[in-house]
Each structure stands twice: as structure tokens, then as C-alpha cells.
Coordinates of C-alpha atoms in Angstrom, one line a residue:
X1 CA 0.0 0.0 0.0
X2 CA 1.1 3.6 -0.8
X3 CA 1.8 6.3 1.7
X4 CA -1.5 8.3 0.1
X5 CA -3.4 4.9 0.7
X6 CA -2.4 4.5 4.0
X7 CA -3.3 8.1 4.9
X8 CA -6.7 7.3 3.7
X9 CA -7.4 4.4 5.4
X10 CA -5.9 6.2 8.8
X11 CA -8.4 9.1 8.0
X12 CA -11.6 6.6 7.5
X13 CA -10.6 4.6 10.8
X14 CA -9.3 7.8 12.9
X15 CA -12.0 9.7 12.0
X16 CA -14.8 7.9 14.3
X17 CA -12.3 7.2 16.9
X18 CA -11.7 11.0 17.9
X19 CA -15.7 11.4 17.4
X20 CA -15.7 9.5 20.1
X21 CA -13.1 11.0 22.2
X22 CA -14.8 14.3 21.2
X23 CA -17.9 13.6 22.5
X24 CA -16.9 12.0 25.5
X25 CA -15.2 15.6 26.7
X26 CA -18.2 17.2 25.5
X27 CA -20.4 15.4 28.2
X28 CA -17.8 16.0 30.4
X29 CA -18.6 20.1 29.7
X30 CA -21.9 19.9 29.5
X31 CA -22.1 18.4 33.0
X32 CA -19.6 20.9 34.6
X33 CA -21.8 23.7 32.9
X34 CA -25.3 22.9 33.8
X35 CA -24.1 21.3 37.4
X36 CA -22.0 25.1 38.0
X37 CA -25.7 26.5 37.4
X38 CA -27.0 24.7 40.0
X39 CA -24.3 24.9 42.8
X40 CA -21.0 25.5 42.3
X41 CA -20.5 22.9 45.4
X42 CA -22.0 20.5 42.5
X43 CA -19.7 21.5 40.2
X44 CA -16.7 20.6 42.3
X45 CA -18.0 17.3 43.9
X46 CA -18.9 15.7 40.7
X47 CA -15.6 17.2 39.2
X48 CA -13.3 15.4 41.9
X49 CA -15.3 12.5 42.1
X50 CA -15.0 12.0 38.0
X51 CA -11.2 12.3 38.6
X52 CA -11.2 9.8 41.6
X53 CA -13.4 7.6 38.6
X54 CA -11.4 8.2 35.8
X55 CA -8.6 7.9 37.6
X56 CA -9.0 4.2 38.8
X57 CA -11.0 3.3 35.7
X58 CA -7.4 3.8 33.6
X59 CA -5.8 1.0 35.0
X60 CA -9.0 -1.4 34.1
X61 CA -8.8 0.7 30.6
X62 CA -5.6 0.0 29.7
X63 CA -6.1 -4.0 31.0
X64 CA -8.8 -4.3 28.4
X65 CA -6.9 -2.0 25.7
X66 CA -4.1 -5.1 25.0
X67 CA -7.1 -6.3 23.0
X68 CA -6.3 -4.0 20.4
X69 CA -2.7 -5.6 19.1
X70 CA -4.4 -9.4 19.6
X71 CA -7.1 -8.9 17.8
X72 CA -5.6 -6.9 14.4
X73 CA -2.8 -9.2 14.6
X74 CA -4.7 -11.8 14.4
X75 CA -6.7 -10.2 11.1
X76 CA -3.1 -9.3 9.5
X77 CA -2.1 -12.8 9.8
X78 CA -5.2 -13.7 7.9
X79 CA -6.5 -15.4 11.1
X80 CA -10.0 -13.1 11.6
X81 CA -12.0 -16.0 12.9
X82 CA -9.7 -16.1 16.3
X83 CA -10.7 -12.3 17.2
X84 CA -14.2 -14.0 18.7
X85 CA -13.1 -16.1 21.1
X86 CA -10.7 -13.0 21.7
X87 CA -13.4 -10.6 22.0
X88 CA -15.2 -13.2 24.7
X89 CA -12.1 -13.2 26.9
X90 CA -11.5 -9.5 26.5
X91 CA -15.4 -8.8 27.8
X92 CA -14.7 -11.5 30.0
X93 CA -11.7 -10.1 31.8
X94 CA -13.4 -6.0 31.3
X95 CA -16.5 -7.8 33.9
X96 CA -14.1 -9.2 36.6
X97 CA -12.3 -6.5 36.5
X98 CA -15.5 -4.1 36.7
X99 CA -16.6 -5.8 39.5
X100 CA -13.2 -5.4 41.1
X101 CA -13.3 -1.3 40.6
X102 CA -17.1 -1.3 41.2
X103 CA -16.4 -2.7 45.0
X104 CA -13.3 0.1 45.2
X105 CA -15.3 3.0 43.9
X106 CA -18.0 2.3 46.3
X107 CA -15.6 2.5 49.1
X108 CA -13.5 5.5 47.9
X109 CA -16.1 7.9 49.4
X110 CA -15.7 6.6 52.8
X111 CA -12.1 8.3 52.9
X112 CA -12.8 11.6 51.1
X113 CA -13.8 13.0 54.3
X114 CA -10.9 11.7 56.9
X115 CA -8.6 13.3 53.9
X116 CA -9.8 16.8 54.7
X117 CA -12.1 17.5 51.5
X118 CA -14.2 20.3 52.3
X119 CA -17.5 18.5 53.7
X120 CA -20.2 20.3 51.5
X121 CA -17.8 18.9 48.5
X122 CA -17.2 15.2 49.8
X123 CA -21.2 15.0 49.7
X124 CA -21.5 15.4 46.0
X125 CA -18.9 13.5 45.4
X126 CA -20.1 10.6 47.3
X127 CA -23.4 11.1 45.3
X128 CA -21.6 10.8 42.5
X129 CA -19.0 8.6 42.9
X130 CA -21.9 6.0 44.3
X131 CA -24.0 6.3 41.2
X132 CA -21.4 6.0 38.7
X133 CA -19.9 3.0 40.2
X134 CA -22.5 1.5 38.8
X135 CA -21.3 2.5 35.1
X136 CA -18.3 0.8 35.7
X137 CA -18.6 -3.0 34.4
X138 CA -20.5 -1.6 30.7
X139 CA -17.5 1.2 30.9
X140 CA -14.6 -1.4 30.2
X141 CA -16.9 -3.7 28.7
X142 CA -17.1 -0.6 26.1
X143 CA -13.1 -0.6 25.6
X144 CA -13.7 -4.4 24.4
X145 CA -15.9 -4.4 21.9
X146 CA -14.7 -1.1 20.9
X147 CA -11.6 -2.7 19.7
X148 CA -13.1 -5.3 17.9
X149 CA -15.3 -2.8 16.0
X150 CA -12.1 -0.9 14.6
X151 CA -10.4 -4.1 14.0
X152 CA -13.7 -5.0 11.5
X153 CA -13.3 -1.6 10.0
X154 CA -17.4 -1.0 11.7
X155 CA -16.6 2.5 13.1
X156 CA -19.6 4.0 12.1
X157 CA -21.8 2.8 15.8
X158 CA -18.8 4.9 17.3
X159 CA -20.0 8.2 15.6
X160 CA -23.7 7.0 16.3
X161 CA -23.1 6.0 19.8
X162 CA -21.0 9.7 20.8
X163 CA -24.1 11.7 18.9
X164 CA -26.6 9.8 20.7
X165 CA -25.0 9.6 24.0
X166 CA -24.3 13.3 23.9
X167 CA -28.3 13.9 22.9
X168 CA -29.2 11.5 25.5
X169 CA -26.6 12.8 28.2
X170 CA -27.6 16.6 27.8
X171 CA -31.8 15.7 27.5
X172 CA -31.1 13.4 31.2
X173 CA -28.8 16.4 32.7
X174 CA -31.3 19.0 32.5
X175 CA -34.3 17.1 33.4
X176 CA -32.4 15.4 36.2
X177 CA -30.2 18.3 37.4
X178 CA -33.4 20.5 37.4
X179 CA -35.9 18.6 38.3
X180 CA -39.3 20.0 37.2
X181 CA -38.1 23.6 36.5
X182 CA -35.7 21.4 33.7
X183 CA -39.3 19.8 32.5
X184 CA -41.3 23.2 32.5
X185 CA -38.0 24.8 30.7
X186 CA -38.1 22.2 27.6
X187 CA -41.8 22.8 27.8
X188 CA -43.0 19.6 29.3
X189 CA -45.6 19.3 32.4
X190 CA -44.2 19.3 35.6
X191 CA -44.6 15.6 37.3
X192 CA -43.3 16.2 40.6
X193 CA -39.7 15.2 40.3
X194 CA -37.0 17.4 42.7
X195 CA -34.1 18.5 41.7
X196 CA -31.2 15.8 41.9
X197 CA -28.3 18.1 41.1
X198 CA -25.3 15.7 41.5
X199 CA -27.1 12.3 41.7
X200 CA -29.0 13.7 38.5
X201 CA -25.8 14.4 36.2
X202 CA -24.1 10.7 37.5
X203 CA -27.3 8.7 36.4
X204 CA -27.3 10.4 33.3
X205 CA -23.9 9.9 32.3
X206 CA -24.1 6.2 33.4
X207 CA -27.3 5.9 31.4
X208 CA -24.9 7.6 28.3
X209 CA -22.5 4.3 29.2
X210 CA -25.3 1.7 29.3
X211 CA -26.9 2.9 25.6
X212 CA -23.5 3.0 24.3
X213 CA -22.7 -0.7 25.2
X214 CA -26.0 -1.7 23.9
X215 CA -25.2 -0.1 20.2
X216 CA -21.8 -1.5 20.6
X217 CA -23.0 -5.1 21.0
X218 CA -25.9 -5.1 18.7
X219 CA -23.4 -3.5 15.8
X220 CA -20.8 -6.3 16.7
X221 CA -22.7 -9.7 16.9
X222 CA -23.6 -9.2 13.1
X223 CA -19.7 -9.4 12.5
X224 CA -18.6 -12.1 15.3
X225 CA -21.7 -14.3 13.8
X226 CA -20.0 -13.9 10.1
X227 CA -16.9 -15.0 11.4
X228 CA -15.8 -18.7 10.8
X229 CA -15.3 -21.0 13.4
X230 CA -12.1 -21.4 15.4
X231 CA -10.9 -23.2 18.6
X232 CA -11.0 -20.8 21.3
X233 CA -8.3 -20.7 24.1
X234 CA -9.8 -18.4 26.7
X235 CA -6.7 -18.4 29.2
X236 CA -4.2 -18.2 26.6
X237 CA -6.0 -15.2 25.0
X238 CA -6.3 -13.7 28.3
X239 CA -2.8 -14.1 29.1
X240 CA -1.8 -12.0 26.0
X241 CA -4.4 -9.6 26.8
X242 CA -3.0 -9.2 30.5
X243 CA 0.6 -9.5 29.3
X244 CA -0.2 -6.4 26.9
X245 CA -2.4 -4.4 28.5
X246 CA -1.1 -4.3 32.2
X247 CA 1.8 -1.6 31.1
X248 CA -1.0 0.3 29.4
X249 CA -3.0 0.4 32.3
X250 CA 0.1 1.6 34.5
X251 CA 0.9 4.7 31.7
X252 CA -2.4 5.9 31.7
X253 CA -2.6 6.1 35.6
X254 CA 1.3 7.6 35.5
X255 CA -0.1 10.4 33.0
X256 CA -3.3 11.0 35.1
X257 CA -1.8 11.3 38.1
X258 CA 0.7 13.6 37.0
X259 CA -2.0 15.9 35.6
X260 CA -3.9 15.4 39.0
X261 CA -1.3 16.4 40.5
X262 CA -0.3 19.5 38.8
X263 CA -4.3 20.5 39.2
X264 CA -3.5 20.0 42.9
X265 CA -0.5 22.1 42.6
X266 CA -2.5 24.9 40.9
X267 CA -5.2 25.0 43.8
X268 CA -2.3 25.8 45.8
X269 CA -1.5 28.9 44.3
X270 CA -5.0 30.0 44.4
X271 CA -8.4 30.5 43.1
X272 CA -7.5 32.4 39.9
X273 CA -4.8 30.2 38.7
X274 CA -6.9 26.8 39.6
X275 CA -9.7 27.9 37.8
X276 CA -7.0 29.2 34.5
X277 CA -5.7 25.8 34.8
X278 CA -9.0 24.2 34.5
X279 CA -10.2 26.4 31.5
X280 CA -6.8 25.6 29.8
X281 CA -6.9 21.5 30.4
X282 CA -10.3 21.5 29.4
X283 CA -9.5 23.1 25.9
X284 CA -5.9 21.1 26.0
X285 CA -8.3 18.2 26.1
X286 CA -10.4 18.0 22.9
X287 CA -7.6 18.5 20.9
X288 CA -5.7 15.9 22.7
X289 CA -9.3 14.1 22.0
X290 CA -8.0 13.8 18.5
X291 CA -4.9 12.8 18.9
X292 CA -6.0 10.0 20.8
X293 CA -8.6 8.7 17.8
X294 CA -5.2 9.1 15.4
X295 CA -3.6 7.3 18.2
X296 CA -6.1 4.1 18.2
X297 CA -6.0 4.4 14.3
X298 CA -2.7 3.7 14.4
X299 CA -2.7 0.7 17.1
X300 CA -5.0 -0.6 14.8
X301 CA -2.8 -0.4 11.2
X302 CA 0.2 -1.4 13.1
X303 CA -1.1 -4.2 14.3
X304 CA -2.6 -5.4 10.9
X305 CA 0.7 -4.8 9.1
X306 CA 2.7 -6.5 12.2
X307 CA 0.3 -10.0 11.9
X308 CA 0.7 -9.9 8.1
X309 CA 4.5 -10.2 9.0
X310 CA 4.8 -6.5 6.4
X311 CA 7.7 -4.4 8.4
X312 CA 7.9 -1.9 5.9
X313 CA 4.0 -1.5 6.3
X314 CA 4.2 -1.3 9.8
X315 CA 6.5 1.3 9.5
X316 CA 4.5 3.3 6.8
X317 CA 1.5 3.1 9.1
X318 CA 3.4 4.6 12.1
X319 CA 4.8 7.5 10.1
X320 CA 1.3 8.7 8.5
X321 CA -0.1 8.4 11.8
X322 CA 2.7 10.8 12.6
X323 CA 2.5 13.4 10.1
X324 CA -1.9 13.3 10.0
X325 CA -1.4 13.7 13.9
X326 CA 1.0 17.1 13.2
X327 CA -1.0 18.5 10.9
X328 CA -4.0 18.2 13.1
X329 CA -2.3 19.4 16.2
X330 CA -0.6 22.0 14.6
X331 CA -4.0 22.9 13.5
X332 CA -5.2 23.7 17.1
X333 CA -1.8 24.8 18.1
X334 CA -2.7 27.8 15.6
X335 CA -5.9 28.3 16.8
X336 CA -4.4 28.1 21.0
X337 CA -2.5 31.3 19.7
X338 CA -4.8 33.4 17.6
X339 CA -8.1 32.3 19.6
X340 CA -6.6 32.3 23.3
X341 CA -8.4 35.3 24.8
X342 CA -11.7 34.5 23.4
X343 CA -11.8 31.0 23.9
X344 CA -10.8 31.7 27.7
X345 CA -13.7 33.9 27.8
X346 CA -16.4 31.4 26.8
X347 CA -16.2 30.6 30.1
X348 CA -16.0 32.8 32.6
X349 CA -16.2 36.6 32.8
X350 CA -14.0 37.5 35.6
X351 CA -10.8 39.3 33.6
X352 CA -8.4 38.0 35.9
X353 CA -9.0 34.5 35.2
X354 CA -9.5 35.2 31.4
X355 CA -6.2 36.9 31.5
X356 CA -4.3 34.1 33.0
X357 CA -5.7 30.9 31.3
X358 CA -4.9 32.6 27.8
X359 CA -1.1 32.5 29.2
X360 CA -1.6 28.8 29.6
X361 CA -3.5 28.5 26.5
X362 CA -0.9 29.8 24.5
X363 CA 1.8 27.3 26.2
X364 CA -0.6 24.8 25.7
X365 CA -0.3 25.6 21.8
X366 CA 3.1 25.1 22.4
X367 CA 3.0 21.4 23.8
X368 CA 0.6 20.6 20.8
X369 CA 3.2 19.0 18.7
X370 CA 4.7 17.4 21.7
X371 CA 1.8 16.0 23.2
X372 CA -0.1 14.6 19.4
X373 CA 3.0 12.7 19.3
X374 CA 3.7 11.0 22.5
X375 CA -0.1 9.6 21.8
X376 CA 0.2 8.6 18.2
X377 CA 3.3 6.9 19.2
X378 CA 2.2 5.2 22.5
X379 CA -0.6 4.1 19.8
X380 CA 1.5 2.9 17.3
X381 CA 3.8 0.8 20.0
X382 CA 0.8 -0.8 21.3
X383 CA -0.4 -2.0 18.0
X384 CA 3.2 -3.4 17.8
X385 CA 2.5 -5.2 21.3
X386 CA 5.3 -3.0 22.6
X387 CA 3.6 -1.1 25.6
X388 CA 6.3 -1.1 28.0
X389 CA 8.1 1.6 26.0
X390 CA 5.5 3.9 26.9
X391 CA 4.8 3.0 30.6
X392 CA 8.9 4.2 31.1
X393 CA 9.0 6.8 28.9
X394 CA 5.9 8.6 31.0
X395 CA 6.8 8.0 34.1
X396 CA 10.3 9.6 32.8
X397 CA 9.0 11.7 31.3
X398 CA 6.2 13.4 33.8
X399 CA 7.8 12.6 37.1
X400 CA 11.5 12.8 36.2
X401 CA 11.0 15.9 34.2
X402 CA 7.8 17.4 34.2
X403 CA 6.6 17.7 37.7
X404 CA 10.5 18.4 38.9
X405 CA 10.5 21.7 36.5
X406 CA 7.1 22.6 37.4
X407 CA 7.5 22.7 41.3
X408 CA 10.7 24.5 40.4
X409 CA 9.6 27.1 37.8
X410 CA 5.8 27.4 39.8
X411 CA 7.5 27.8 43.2
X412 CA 11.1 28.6 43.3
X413 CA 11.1 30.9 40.7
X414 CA 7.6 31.9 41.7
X415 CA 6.4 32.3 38.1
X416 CA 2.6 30.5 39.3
X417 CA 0.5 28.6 36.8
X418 CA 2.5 29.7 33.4
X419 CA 5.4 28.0 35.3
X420 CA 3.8 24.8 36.1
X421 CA 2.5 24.4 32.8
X422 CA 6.4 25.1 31.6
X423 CA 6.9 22.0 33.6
X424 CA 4.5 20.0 31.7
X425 CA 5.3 21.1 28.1
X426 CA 9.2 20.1 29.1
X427 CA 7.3 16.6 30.3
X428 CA 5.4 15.7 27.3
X429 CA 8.3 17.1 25.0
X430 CA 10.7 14.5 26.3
X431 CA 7.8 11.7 26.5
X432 CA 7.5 12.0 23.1
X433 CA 11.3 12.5 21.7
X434 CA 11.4 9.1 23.9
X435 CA 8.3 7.1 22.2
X436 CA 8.8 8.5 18.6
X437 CA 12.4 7.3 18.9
X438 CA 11.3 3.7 20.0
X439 CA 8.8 3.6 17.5
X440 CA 11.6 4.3 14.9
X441 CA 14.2 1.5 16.0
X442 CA 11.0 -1.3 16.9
X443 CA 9.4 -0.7 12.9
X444 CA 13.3 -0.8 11.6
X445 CA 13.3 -4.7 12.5
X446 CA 10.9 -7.6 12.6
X447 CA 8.6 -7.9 15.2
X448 CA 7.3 -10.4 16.8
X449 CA 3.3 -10.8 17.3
X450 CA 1.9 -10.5 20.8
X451 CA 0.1 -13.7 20.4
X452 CA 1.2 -16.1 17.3
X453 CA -1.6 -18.4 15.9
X454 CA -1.0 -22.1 15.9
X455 CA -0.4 -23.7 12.8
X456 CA -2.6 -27.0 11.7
X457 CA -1.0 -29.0 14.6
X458 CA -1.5 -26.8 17.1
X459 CA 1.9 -25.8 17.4
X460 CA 2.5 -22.0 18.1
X461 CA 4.7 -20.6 15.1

């Protein structure tokens, strides 16, 4: 396949993928914006408790996401009838381990208090972090079948399922939030329902998670049922699964919880730069939203081009994925820099704040490059099966760089939020020199699939 092909087919496969992403931070803004209307003590609960959710969720994620290399290996190496019984023990291990999380997130609450969160804001985010725990088992379950979609080139139910869920999230959160003023305002009788603020926006969004699973499913068992029939070898596909996935898990809690911890960092230098820091993460996040789908795109081509045994394909794929995933960013990098002011102000009013989340806005266009890159790459090592490349290179990267130059330029050198967000541009800049770098010696030599397919004797080749 040609470079100009390969773009193509990374544009048709990417393209639902950051939909997805996309819509997922655009419930997340619609809930902050309609719950801030209703009490900003709301607001903050359901905030924290999505980041204690989020948060532990990433390890369960990243479990599930070593589906993604099994199953398009097993498609490059012309073996498409094995990703069923791999889907089954990918959904299989995304329950047990839902259940696991469920029984955690329930408890989480319990300590929120002891740890000296402000009381008014612990109750919401018990509320929420109650409700959602719920969400948890469809959540991962979600990651699974996601990843079999993309491997059968069905990405369309991922553009349906984010325009949906965002209808059906935004529909719940004001009749829920509301109550019956929310009924009245969409000019529907009143039926005696109170306002559930909190509770309201976590039943929605779990509701969102349920419907999504359902159109996952039903858009999936058309394909699995087309597939022809192959001996199915739960534990072993579960071992590569686990073997894959468990680094992934640990890089997306390492990134998390350096970003939690720089939001931390920015509460400490007060209300105007925590709130800047907020505006400027939420922003840094939908672009970062589309680097991600480029990102899964990539896993995806990789991991085709690996099981076909093609090198020079696999390298192809990784270097589109690349350059689409520059020009994008660079797009919003542009946009950071002309647009900062005014996109600062859509939302909030107060001039301080404005003034200091377009600093970080415009350092945020900076990282753009830096921070497309490390997640294209992290995507194209996992659809090479190599995700412990990535796990190293963000830990390095965020907590021997990052957070040391943040505390240092923020504190030290007492240059506030612009410096902490100094810290994290020098963070992701050296995550990604590290991952792009892997990804250029791993494509310049064989690889070995994460989980070979027996030949006719059963013997692994």
C-alpha cells in the first residue's frame, strides 16, 4: 500500500475514533456547565469524584486495551475468525475486573472525608462517585468491543453512539439536574420530580454508558456471527491480553496522576490560577481528544501490518499516523494562539481569570506537537505489542522531568501557573522524543506478534 493509501485508510478509521473521544469531553462540559448552574458545590464534587473515577478506571482501561494488538494481529495474519473467542475473553476479563473497581469506587467515598475534603464537597462527590460505580462494568466492557469494531473496520456505531449519547446525556442532565423547573424549561408538564443536582448528572452519564454498550453489542454480533469458526483458548488469549495491557493500564494512571497532580499544585497557588488551569486543560483536552482517535487508528494499522508479517507496512502506518497527527495538532496549536483570549472567555467573565488561562493557552499551543506525538506513538507501540516503552518513557518523562520543572519554575522561581505548565510542556516534550524514537528502532526490524496463531498441529509458530 502507498503512503497516500495508508493516509486514507488512517483518516476513515481515525475519524470515528476521535468522534468518540470528542464527545466524551463534551459530556464532560456539558455536566460541569449545567451542574456550575446549579451549585458551584455540584460543580466541584462531581468534578473530583469524576477524577477519583477516571482515575482508577485507567488501569481497568488500559487491562482491556491489550485487546487491540491481539485482535488486528490476528486479522493481518489472515486469522480473523480467532478475534471472537478473543473478543469473549477481552469482555470476560473487562466484567471481573469491573466488578473489582465497582467494589473500590464504592468505598472510595468513605475516605474523602478523613482526607480533609471540604465536607459540602465530599457529599457530592459521594453522590456521584456512588451512582457511577454503577457505570463501571459496561465502561470497560465498552473498551472491548470497541476494539473489535475498529479491527472490522465498523466504526460507524462509534460516531452514532457519541451523537446519541451526547443527545441523550444533555436531554437526562437538565431534566435530572433540574428537576421540574428542567421539565417546565423544555416545555413539558411538571410531574413532581426534585431537583437531583449531583445524583441527576451521574445517572445520566451512566445511562450515556449503558446505551453505548447496547449499540456497541448489537453492531458487533452481526460481524462475530460472520466469522468462521475457530478453537477458542480463553486463558491463553487472556494471558496476552493481561501481558499487553497491564503496562498500558500503569501509563495511563502515571499520566493522570501527574495531571492530578499538577491541578493540585494549581489549587495551591490559588483560586484564579486553579480555575486558568482548569479552563486551559479542558481546551488542551479536545484537541488531545483527536490525537487520541489518530492514536487508536494507528494501534489498529500497526497491528494489521505486524500479523501480516509486512515491516515496511508497519513502519509506513506509524509515520502517517505521525504526520496526519502534526498536521492536526498544529492545526489547534494555531488556533491556541490566535483564539486564546476568546476561547478563555467562553467561560467565565472574571478578567483575571481570562487573562491568566490565555497564558496557559498559548503554552498549551506550544505542547501541541509534543503532546499529538507521544499519543500517536504510545498508539503505534501498542499495536506493535510493545507497551512497556511507553509506561517508562511517561513515568520519565512526567515525574523525572515534568513535575520536577514545574514545582521549580511554579514555586522557586515563583512564576505561578505559566510556570507549572512550563513544567508540563518540558514533560510531554521529552515523552514523546522518547516514544517517537522507540517507534523508529522497533518498525526498523521484525517484530514479533503479541500472540502467534498455531499452525494446523496446534503448534505456536
Amino acid at each position: 500500500m502507498s503512503a497516500r493509501g495508508e493516509l486514507r485508510a488512517q483518516v476513515v478509521l481515525a475519524a470515528p475514533l476521535a468522534a468518540q473521544q470528542v464527545g466524551q469531553v463534551t459530556m464532560g462540559l456539558v455536566d460541569t456547565a449545567l451542574l456550575g448552574r446549579f451549585e458551584p458545590a455540584a460543580m466541584a464534587g462531581a468534578g473530583l469524584g469524576n477524577a477519583l473515577l477516571f482515575a482508577l478506571s485507567c488501569l481497568g482501561i488500559g487491562l482491556v486495551l491489550g485487546l487491540d494488538p491481539v485482535l488486528a494481529q490476528s486479522v493481518g495474519a489472515g486469522q480473523p475468525g480467532r478475534t471472537r473467542g478473543q473478543l469473549g475473553a477481552g469482555v470476560a476479563l473487562a466484567v471481573k475486573l469491573g466488578l473489582v473497581f465497582t467494589v473500590v469506587l464504592a468505598l472510595v467515598p468513605l475516605a474523602l472525608r478523613p482526607l480533609g475534603v471540604a465536607p459540602a464537597v465530599a457529599a457530592e462527590a459521594e453522590v456521584y462517585l456512588w451512582a457511577r460505580s454503577l457505570s463501571v462494568v459496561p465502561l470497560l466492557a465498552q473498551v472491548a468491543v470497541r476494539a473489535f469494531l475498529q479491527v472490522h473496520g465498523r466504526t460507524a456505531p462509534l460516531v452514532w453512539a457519541a451523537i446519541i449519547g451526547n443527545v441523550i446525556n444533555a436531554i437526562l442532565d437538565w431534566i435530572l439536574i433540574f428537576g421540574d423547573q428542567g421539565l417546565t424549561d423544555l416545555g413539558l408538564p411538571a410531574i413532581g420530580l426534585p431537583p437531583l443536582g449531583t445524583l441527576g448528572a451521574a445517572v445520566a452519564t451512566s445511562a450515556v454508558t449503558i446505551a453505548t454498550l447496547v449499540i456497541f453489542v448489537a453492531s458487533a454480533r452481526p460481524i462475530a456471527r460472520r466469522l468462521p469458526p475457530t478453537p477458542v483458548d480463553r486463558a491463553r488469549d487472556t494471558r496476552a491480553i493481561v501481558r499487553v495491557g497491564l503496562p498500558i493500564g500503569l501509563t495511563l494512571f502515571a499520566e493522570v496522576a501527574a495531571f492530578a497532580l499538577a491541578a493540585v499544585l494549581a489549587g495551591r497557588l490559588g483560586e484564579v490560577p486553579a480555575a486558568a488551569h482548569q479552563i486551559a486543560l479542558q481546551l488542551a483536552s479536545v484537541s488531545f481528544s483527536l490525537a487520541i482517535g489518530i492514536g487508536g487508528a494507528a494501534a489498529t494499522r500497526v497491528g494489521l501490518a505486524v500479523g501480516a508479517g509486512d515491516q515496511a507496512g508497519a513502519r509506513r502506518a506509524a509515520l502517517v499516523a505521525l504526520g496526519l497527527g502534526g498536521a492536526v495538532m498544529a492545526t489547534s496549536a494555531t488556533a491556541f494562539v490566535l483564539a486564546s483570549t476568546a476561547l478563555a472567555a467562553a467561560f467565565t467573565d472574571r478578567a483575571d481569570v481570562i487573562a491568566t488561562a490565555a497564558t496557559l493557552i498559548q503554552i498549551a499551543a506550544v505542547f501541541q506537537l509534543s503532546d499529538g506525538a507521544q499519543a500517536i506513538a504510545s498508539g503505534a507501540l501498542r499495536g506493535a505489542g510493545d507497551t512497556k516503552a511507553s509506561f517508562v518513557a511517561n513515568l520519565a518523562g512526567h515525574y523525572g522531568v515534568g513535575l520536577p520543572i514545574a514545582l521549580v519554575l511554579g514555586f522557586a522561581f515563583d512564576r505561578g501557573a505559566p510556570g507549572l505548565w512550563w513544567g508540563l510542556t518540558a514533560g510531554l516534550t521529552g515523552t514523546a522524543i522518547a516514544l517517537v524514537g522507540r517507534l523508529w528502532w522497533l518498525t526498523g526490524r521484525p517484530i514479533a506478534p503479541v500472540d502467534p496463531a498455531p499452525d494446523d498441529r496446534g503448534v505456536l509458530l
